[in-house]
Coordinates of C-alpha atoms in Angstrom, one line a residue:
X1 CA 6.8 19.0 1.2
X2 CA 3.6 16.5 -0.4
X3 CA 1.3 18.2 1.9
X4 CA 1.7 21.9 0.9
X5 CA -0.1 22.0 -2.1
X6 CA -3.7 23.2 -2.7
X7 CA -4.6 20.1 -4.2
X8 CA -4.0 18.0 -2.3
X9 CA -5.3 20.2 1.2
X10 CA -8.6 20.2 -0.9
X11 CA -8.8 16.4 -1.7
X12 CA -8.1 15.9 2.1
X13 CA -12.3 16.4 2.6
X14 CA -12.5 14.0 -0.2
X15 CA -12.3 11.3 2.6
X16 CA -14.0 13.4 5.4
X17 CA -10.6 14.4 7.5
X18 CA -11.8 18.0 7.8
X19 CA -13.5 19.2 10.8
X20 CA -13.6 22.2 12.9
X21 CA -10.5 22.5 15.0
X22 CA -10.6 20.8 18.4
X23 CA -8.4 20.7 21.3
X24 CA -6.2 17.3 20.8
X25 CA -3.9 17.3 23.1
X26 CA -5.0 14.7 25.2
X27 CA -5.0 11.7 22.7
X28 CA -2.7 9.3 23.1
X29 CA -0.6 7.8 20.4
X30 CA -1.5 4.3 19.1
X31 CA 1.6 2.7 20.2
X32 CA 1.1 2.9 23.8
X33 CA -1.6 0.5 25.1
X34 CA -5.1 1.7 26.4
X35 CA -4.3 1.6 29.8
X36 CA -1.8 3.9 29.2
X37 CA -4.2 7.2 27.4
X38 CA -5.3 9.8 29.0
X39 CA -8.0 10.8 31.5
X40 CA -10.3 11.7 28.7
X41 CA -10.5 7.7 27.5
X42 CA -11.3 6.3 30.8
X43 CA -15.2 6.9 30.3
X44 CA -14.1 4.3 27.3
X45 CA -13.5 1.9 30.1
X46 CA -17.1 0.1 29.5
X47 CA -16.9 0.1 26.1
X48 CA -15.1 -3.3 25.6
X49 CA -11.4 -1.5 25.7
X50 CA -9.0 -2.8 22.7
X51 CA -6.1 -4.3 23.8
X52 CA -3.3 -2.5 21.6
X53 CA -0.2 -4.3 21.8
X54 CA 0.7 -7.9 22.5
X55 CA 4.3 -8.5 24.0
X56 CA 5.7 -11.2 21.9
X57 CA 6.0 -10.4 17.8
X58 CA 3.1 -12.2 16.1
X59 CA 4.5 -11.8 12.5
X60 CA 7.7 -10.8 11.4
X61 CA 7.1 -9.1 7.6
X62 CA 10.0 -9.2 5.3
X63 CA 10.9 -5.1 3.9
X64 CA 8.9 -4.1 1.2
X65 CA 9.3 -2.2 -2.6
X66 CA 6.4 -0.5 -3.4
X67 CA 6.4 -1.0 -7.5
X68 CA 3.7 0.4 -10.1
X69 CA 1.4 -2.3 -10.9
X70 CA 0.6 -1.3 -14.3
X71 CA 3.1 1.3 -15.3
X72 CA 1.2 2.0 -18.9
X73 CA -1.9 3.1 -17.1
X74 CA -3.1 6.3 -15.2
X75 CA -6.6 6.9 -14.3
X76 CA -8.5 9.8 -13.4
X77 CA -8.9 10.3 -9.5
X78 CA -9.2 6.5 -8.7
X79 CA -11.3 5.1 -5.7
X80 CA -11.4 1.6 -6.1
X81 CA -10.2 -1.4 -7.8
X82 CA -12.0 -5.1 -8.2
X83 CA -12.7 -8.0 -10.1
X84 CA -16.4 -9.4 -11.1
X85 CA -14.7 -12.9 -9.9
X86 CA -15.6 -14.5 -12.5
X87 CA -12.1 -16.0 -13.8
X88 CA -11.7 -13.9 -16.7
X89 CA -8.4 -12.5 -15.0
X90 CA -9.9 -9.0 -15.9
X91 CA -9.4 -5.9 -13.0
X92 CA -12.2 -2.9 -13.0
X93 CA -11.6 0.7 -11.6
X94 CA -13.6 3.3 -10.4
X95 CA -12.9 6.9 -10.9
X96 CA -14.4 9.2 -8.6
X97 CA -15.3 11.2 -11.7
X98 CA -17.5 9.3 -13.3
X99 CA -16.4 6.1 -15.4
X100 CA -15.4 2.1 -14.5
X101 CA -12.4 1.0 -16.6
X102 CA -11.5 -2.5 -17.4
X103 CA -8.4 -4.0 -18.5
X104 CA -6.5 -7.4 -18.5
X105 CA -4.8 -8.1 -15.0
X106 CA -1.1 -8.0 -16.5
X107 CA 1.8 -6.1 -16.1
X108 CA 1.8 -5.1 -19.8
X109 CA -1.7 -3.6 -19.9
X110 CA -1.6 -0.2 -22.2
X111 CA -5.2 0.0 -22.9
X112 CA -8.6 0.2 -20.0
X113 CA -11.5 0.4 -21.5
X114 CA -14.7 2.1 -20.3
X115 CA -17.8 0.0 -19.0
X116 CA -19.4 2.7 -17.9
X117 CA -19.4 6.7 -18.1
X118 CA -22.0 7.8 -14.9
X119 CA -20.3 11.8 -15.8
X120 CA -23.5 13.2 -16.5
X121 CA -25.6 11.3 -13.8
X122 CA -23.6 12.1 -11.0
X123 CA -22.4 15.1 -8.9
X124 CA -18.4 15.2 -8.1
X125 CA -18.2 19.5 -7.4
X126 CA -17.6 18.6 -3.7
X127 CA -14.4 16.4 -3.3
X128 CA -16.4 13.4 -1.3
X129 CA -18.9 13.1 -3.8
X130 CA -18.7 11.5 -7.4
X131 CA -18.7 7.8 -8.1
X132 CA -17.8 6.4 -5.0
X133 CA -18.5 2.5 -5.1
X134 CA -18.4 -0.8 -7.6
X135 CA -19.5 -4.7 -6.8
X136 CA -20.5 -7.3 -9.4
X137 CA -23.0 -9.5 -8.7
X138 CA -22.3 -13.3 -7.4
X139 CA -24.0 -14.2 -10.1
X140 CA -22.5 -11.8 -12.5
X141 CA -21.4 -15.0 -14.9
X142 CA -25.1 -15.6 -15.4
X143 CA -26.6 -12.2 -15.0
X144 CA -24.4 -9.8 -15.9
X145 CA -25.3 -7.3 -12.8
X146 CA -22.9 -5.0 -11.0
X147 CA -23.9 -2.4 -8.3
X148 CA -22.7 1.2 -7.8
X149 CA -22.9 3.9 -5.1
X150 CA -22.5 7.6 -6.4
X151 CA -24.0 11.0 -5.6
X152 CA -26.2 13.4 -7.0
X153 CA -26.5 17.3 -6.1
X154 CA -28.5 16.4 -3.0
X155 CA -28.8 12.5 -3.1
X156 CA -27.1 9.2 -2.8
X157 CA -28.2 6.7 -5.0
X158 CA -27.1 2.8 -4.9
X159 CA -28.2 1.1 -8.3
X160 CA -28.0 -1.8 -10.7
X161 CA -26.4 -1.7 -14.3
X162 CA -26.5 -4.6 -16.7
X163 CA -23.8 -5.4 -18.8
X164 CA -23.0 -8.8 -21.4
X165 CA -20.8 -10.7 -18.6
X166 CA -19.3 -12.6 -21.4
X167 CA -18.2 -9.5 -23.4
X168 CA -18.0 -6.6 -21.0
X169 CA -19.1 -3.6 -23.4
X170 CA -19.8 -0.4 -22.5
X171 CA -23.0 -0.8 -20.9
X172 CA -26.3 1.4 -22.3
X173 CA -27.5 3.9 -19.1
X174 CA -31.2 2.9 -19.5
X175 CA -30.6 -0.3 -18.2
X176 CA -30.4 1.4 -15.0
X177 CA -32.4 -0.5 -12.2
X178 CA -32.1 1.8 -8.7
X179 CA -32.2 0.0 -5.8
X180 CA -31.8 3.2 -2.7
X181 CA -32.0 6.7 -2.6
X182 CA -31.4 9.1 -0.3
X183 CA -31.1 13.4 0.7
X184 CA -28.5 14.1 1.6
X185 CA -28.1 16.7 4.2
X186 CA -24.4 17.9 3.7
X187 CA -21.6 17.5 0.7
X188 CA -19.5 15.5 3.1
X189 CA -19.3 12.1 4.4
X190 CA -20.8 9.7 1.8
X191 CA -19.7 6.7 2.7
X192 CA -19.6 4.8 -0.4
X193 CA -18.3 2.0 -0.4
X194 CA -20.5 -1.4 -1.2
X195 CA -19.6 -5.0 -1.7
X196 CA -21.2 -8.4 -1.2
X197 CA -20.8 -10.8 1.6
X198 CA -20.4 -14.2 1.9
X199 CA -24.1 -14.4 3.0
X200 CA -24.7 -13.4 -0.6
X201 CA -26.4 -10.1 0.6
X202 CA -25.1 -6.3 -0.8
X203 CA -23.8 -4.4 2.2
X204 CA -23.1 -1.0 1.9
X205 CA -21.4 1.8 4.2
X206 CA -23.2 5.3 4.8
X207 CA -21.6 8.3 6.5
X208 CA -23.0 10.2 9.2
X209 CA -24.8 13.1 6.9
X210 CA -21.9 15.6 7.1
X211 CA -20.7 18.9 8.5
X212 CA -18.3 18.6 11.5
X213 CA -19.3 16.1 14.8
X214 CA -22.0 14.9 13.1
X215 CA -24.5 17.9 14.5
X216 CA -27.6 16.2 13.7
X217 CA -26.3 13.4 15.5
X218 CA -27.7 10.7 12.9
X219 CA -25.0 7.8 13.9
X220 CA -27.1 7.4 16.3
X221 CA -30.4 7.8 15.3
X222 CA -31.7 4.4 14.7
X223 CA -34.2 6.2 12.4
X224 CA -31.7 7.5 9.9
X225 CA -29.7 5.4 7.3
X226 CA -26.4 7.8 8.0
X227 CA -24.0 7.1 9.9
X228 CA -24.5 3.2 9.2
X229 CA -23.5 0.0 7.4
X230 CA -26.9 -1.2 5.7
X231 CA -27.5 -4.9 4.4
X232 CA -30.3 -6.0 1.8
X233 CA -31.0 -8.7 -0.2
X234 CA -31.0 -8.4 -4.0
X235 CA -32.4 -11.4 -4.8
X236 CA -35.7 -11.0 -2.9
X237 CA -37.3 -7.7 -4.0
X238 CA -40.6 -6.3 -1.7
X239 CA -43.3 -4.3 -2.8
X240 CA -41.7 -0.8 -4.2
X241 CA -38.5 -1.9 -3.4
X242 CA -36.2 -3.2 -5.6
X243 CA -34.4 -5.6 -2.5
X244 CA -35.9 -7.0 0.4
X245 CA -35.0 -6.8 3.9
X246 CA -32.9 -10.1 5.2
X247 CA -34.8 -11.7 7.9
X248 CA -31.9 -11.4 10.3
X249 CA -31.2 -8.0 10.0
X250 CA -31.4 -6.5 13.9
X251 CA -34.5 -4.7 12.8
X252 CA -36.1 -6.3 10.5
X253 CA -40.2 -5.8 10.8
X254 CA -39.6 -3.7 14.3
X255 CA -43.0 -1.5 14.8
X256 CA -40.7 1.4 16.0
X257 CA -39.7 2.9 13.2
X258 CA -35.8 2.2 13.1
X259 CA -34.7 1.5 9.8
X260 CA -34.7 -2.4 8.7
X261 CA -31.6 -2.0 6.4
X262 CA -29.4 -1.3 9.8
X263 CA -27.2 -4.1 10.2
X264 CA -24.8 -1.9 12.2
X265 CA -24.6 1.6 13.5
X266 CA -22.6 4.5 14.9
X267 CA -20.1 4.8 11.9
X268 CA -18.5 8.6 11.2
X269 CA -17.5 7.9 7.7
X270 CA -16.7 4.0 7.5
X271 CA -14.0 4.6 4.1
X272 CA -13.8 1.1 3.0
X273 CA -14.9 -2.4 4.7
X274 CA -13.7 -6.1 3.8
X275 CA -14.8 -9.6 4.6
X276 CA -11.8 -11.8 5.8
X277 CA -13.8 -15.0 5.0
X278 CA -11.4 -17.6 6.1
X279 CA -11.5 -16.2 9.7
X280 CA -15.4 -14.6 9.3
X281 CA -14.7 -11.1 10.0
X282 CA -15.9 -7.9 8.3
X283 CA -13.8 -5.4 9.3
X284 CA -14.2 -1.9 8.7
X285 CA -12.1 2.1 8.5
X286 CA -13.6 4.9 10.2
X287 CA -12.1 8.1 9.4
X288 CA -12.2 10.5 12.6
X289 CA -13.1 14.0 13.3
X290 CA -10.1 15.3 14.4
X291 CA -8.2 13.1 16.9
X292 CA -8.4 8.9 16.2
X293 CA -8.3 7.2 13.1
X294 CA -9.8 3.3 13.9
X295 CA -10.4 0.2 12.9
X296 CA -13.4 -1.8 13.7
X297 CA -14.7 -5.3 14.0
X298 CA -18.4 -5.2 13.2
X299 CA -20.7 -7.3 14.5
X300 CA -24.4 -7.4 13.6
X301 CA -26.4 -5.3 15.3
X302 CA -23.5 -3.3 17.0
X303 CA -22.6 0.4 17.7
X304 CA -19.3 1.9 17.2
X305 CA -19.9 4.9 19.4
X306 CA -19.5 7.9 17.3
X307 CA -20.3 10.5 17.8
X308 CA -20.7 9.9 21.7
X309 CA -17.1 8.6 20.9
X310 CA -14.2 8.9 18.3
X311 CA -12.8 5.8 19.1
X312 CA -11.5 5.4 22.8
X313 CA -12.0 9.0 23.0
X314 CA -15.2 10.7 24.4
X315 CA -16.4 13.4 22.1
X316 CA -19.5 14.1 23.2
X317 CA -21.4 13.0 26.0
X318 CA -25.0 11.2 25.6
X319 CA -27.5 11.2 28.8
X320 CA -29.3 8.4 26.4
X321 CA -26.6 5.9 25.4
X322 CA -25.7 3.0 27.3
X323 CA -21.7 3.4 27.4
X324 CA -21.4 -0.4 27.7
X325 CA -22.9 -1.5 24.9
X326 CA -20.4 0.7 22.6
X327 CA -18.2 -1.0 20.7
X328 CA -14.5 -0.3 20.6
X329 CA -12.4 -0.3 18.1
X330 CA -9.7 -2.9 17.7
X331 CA -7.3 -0.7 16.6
X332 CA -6.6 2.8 16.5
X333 CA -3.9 5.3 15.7
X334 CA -3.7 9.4 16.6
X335 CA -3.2 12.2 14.0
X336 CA 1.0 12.6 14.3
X337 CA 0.8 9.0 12.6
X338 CA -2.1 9.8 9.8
X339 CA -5.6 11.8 9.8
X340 CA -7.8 9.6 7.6
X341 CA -7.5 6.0 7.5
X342 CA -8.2 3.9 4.2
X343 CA -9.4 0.4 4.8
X344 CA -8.3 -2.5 2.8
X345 CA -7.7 -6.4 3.1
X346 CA -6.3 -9.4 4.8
X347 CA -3.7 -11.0 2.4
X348 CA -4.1 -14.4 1.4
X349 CA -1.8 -14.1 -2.0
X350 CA 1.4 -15.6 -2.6
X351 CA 3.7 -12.9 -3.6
X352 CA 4.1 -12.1 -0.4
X353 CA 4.4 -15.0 1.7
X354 CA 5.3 -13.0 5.2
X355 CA 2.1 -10.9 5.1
X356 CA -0.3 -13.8 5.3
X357 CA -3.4 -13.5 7.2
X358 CA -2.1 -9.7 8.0
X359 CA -5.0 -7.0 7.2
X360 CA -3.2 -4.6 5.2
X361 CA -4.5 -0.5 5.6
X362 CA -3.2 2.9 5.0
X363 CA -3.5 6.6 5.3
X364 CA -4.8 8.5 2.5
X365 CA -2.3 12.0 4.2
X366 CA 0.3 10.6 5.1
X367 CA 0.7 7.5 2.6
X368 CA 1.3 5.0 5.3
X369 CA 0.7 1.7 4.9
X370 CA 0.5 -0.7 7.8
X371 CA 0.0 -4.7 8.5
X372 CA -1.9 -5.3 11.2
X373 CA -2.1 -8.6 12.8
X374 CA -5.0 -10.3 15.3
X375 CA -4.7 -13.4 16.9
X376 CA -7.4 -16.2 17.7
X377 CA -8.1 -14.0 21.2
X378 CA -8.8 -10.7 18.9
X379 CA -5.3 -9.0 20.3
X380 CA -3.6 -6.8 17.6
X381 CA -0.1 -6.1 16.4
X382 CA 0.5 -3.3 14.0
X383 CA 3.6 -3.1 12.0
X384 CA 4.5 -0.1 9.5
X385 CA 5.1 -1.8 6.3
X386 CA 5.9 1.6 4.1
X387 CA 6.1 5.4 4.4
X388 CA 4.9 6.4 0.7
X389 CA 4.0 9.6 -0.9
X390 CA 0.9 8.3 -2.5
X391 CA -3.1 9.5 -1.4
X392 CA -3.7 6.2 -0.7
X393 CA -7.8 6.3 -1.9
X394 CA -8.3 2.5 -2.0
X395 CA -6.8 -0.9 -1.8
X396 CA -8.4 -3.7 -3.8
X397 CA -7.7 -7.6 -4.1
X398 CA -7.7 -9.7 -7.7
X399 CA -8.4 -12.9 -8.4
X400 CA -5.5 -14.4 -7.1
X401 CA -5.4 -12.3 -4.0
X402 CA -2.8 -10.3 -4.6
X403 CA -3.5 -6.8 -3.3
X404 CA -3.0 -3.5 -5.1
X405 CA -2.8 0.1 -3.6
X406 CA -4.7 3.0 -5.4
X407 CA -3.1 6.2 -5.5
X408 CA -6.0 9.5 -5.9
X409 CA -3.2 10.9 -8.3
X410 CA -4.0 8.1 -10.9
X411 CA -1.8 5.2 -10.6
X412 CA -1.9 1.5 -9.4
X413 CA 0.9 -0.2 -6.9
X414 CA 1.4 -2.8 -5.1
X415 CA 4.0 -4.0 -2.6
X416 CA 6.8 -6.8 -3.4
X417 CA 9.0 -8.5 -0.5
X418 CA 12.5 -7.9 -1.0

């Protein structure tokens, strides 16, 4: 059996599925609807409940082959795959151990050369920590920038590397240009992903600090950048800082201390966010504790409840919160379908005409992959679309929207209707 091996039982904390045991025997499978979970949601009630099923089919998807993408490549503990957009039809990859490969978006590709090697900056002796995150610039065509989220022993740093964008070398370390850092308090729960919005602004996903239950309850700790998705602006730096602080942001200039990079909170370990820009959504993972896996619509200025909740679930109860201003998820799934969730994309490609508009996610355990489908009144459909044995780490988009699935074990797929 895939799940047997020591490697793989240790690269589960890579995405933050470990946590001390809990009773689970009250959660309710994701295939039944809300109304329909157990007494311990109902305190959930006021917290905008998420409709879970719809009674008519809103897509049908065609089966599926899941197919290497670049059968002449393997990488080295992959975590994410994207392009700098810049129509060069060229596809980067991260590797949690320190380098970003490029290499020409075909088929045929035998060859990925290395941008950048962050091996002796970063930390990766914990399995969540390493180089976690890649963006390019949205003016990478004129400025060559592109943006990266790794870890040191005790830090998290988000920082700027500059590269030629019309011949991308490998790029010289002192042109480092950091932007955040952060302690942080535990090996676990990074976050790490980052990417840019269509606002133009660099948003970037922090977990809750670590341990189990998040102990120093930082999710929701409007004082503390754990537990949060942060937004700054690149383009406008302030002071010391390297960024500025968009004017919109729910807490920009507030006298009380909360931090202005917040643009939402109340995240566990959000493991990958996308922006579905034809329907302006930015939807985001949460891995669980130990009981819900969920998907989220976030909102600026929202909170997603952990760790007062783990999605619908109550985990632990908060005297101070005001239950109806949680946010619920819009889709979640127990842990006898997956324990931790990897975000990825709505599909706009062509290769797979049936999965249109469909936000495609999986399970890094389990190697599920599911479409899930929301309508114009926000109800949901989830449909498994394959049962793999891959550690799904990471899905990723290219230029012609065509989505590829990452595998932790070093290779590239993607999914092709039969």
């Amino acid at each position: 059996m895939k799940y047997l091996s020591v490697y793989l039982l240790s690269a589960v904390v890579l995405l933050g599925a470990c946590a001390p045991a809990e009773d689970t025997s009250q959660v309710a499978s994701s295939e039944t609807s809300s109304s329909e979970t157990t007494s311990t949601e109902e305190s959930s009630d006021s917290s905008k409940q998420s409709s879970q099923t719809t009674e008519t089919k809103s897509f049908e998807p065609l089966d599926h082959e899941l197919v290497e993408a670049y059968p002449n490549l393997t990488f080295d503990q992959p975590l994410h795959y994207t392009t700098a957009d810049d129509g060069t039809n060229q596809v980067f990859v991260v590797e949690r151990t320190g380098k970003i490969k490029v290499f020409e978006n075909e088929e045929e590709a035998t060859e990925a050369k290395v941008v950048v090697d962050l091996s002796t900056k970063i930390d990766f002796n914990g399995q969540e920590k390493g180089l976690l995150g890649l963006a390019f610039d949205p003016e990478f065509e004129e400025n060559g920038y592109f943006y990266v989220n790794y870890t040191t022993k005790e830090t998290t740093v988000i920082s700027r590397f500059t590269t030629d964008p019309t011949n991308v070398a490998e790029v010289d370390l002192a042109s480092e240009v950091i932007l955040l850092e952060f302690p942080q308090p535990y090996a676990n729960h990074n976050g790490g992903h980052l990417a840019f919005g269509p606002d133009g602004y660099l948003y970037i996903a922090t977990g809750d600090g670590g341990s189990g239950g998040d102990p120093q309850r930082n999710a929701q700790d409007l004082t503390k950048i754990y537990g949060k998705l942060l937004r700054i602006d690149i383009n406008a730096a302030d002071g010391d800082k390297n960024y500025g602080i968009p004017d919109d942001n729910p807490y920009s200039d507030n006298t009380t201390g909360y931090v202005e990079e917040i643009f939402a909170y109340g995240l566990r370990n959000p493991w990958k966010f996308s922006f579905d820009e034809k329907r302006d959504l930015l939807i985001a993972a949460d891995v669980g504790q130990n009981a819900m896996e969920e998907i989220n619509l976030i909102e600026k200025g929202g909170n997603y409840g952990w760790n007062i909740m783990e999605g619908t679930l109550e985990h632990r109860a908060s005297d101070e919160a005001d239950m109806t201003e949680l946010e619920a998820p819009i889709w979640e799934y127990d842990h006898s379908l997956g324990q931790s969730i990897t975000g990825g994309y709505t599909y706009y490609g062509e290769e797979n005409p049936s999965l249109d508009g469909v936000y495609l996610y999986g399970d890094f355990i389990t190697g599920k992959i599911w479409g899930l489908w929301l309508d114009e009144d926000q109800q949901v459909e989830n449909v498994e679309l394959a049962d793999t044995e891959l550690m799904i780490s990471s899905f990723g988009v290219d230029e012609q929207g065509e989505l590829i699935i990452v595998d932790f074990n070093g290779k590239l797929y993607k999914l092709v209707e039969e």
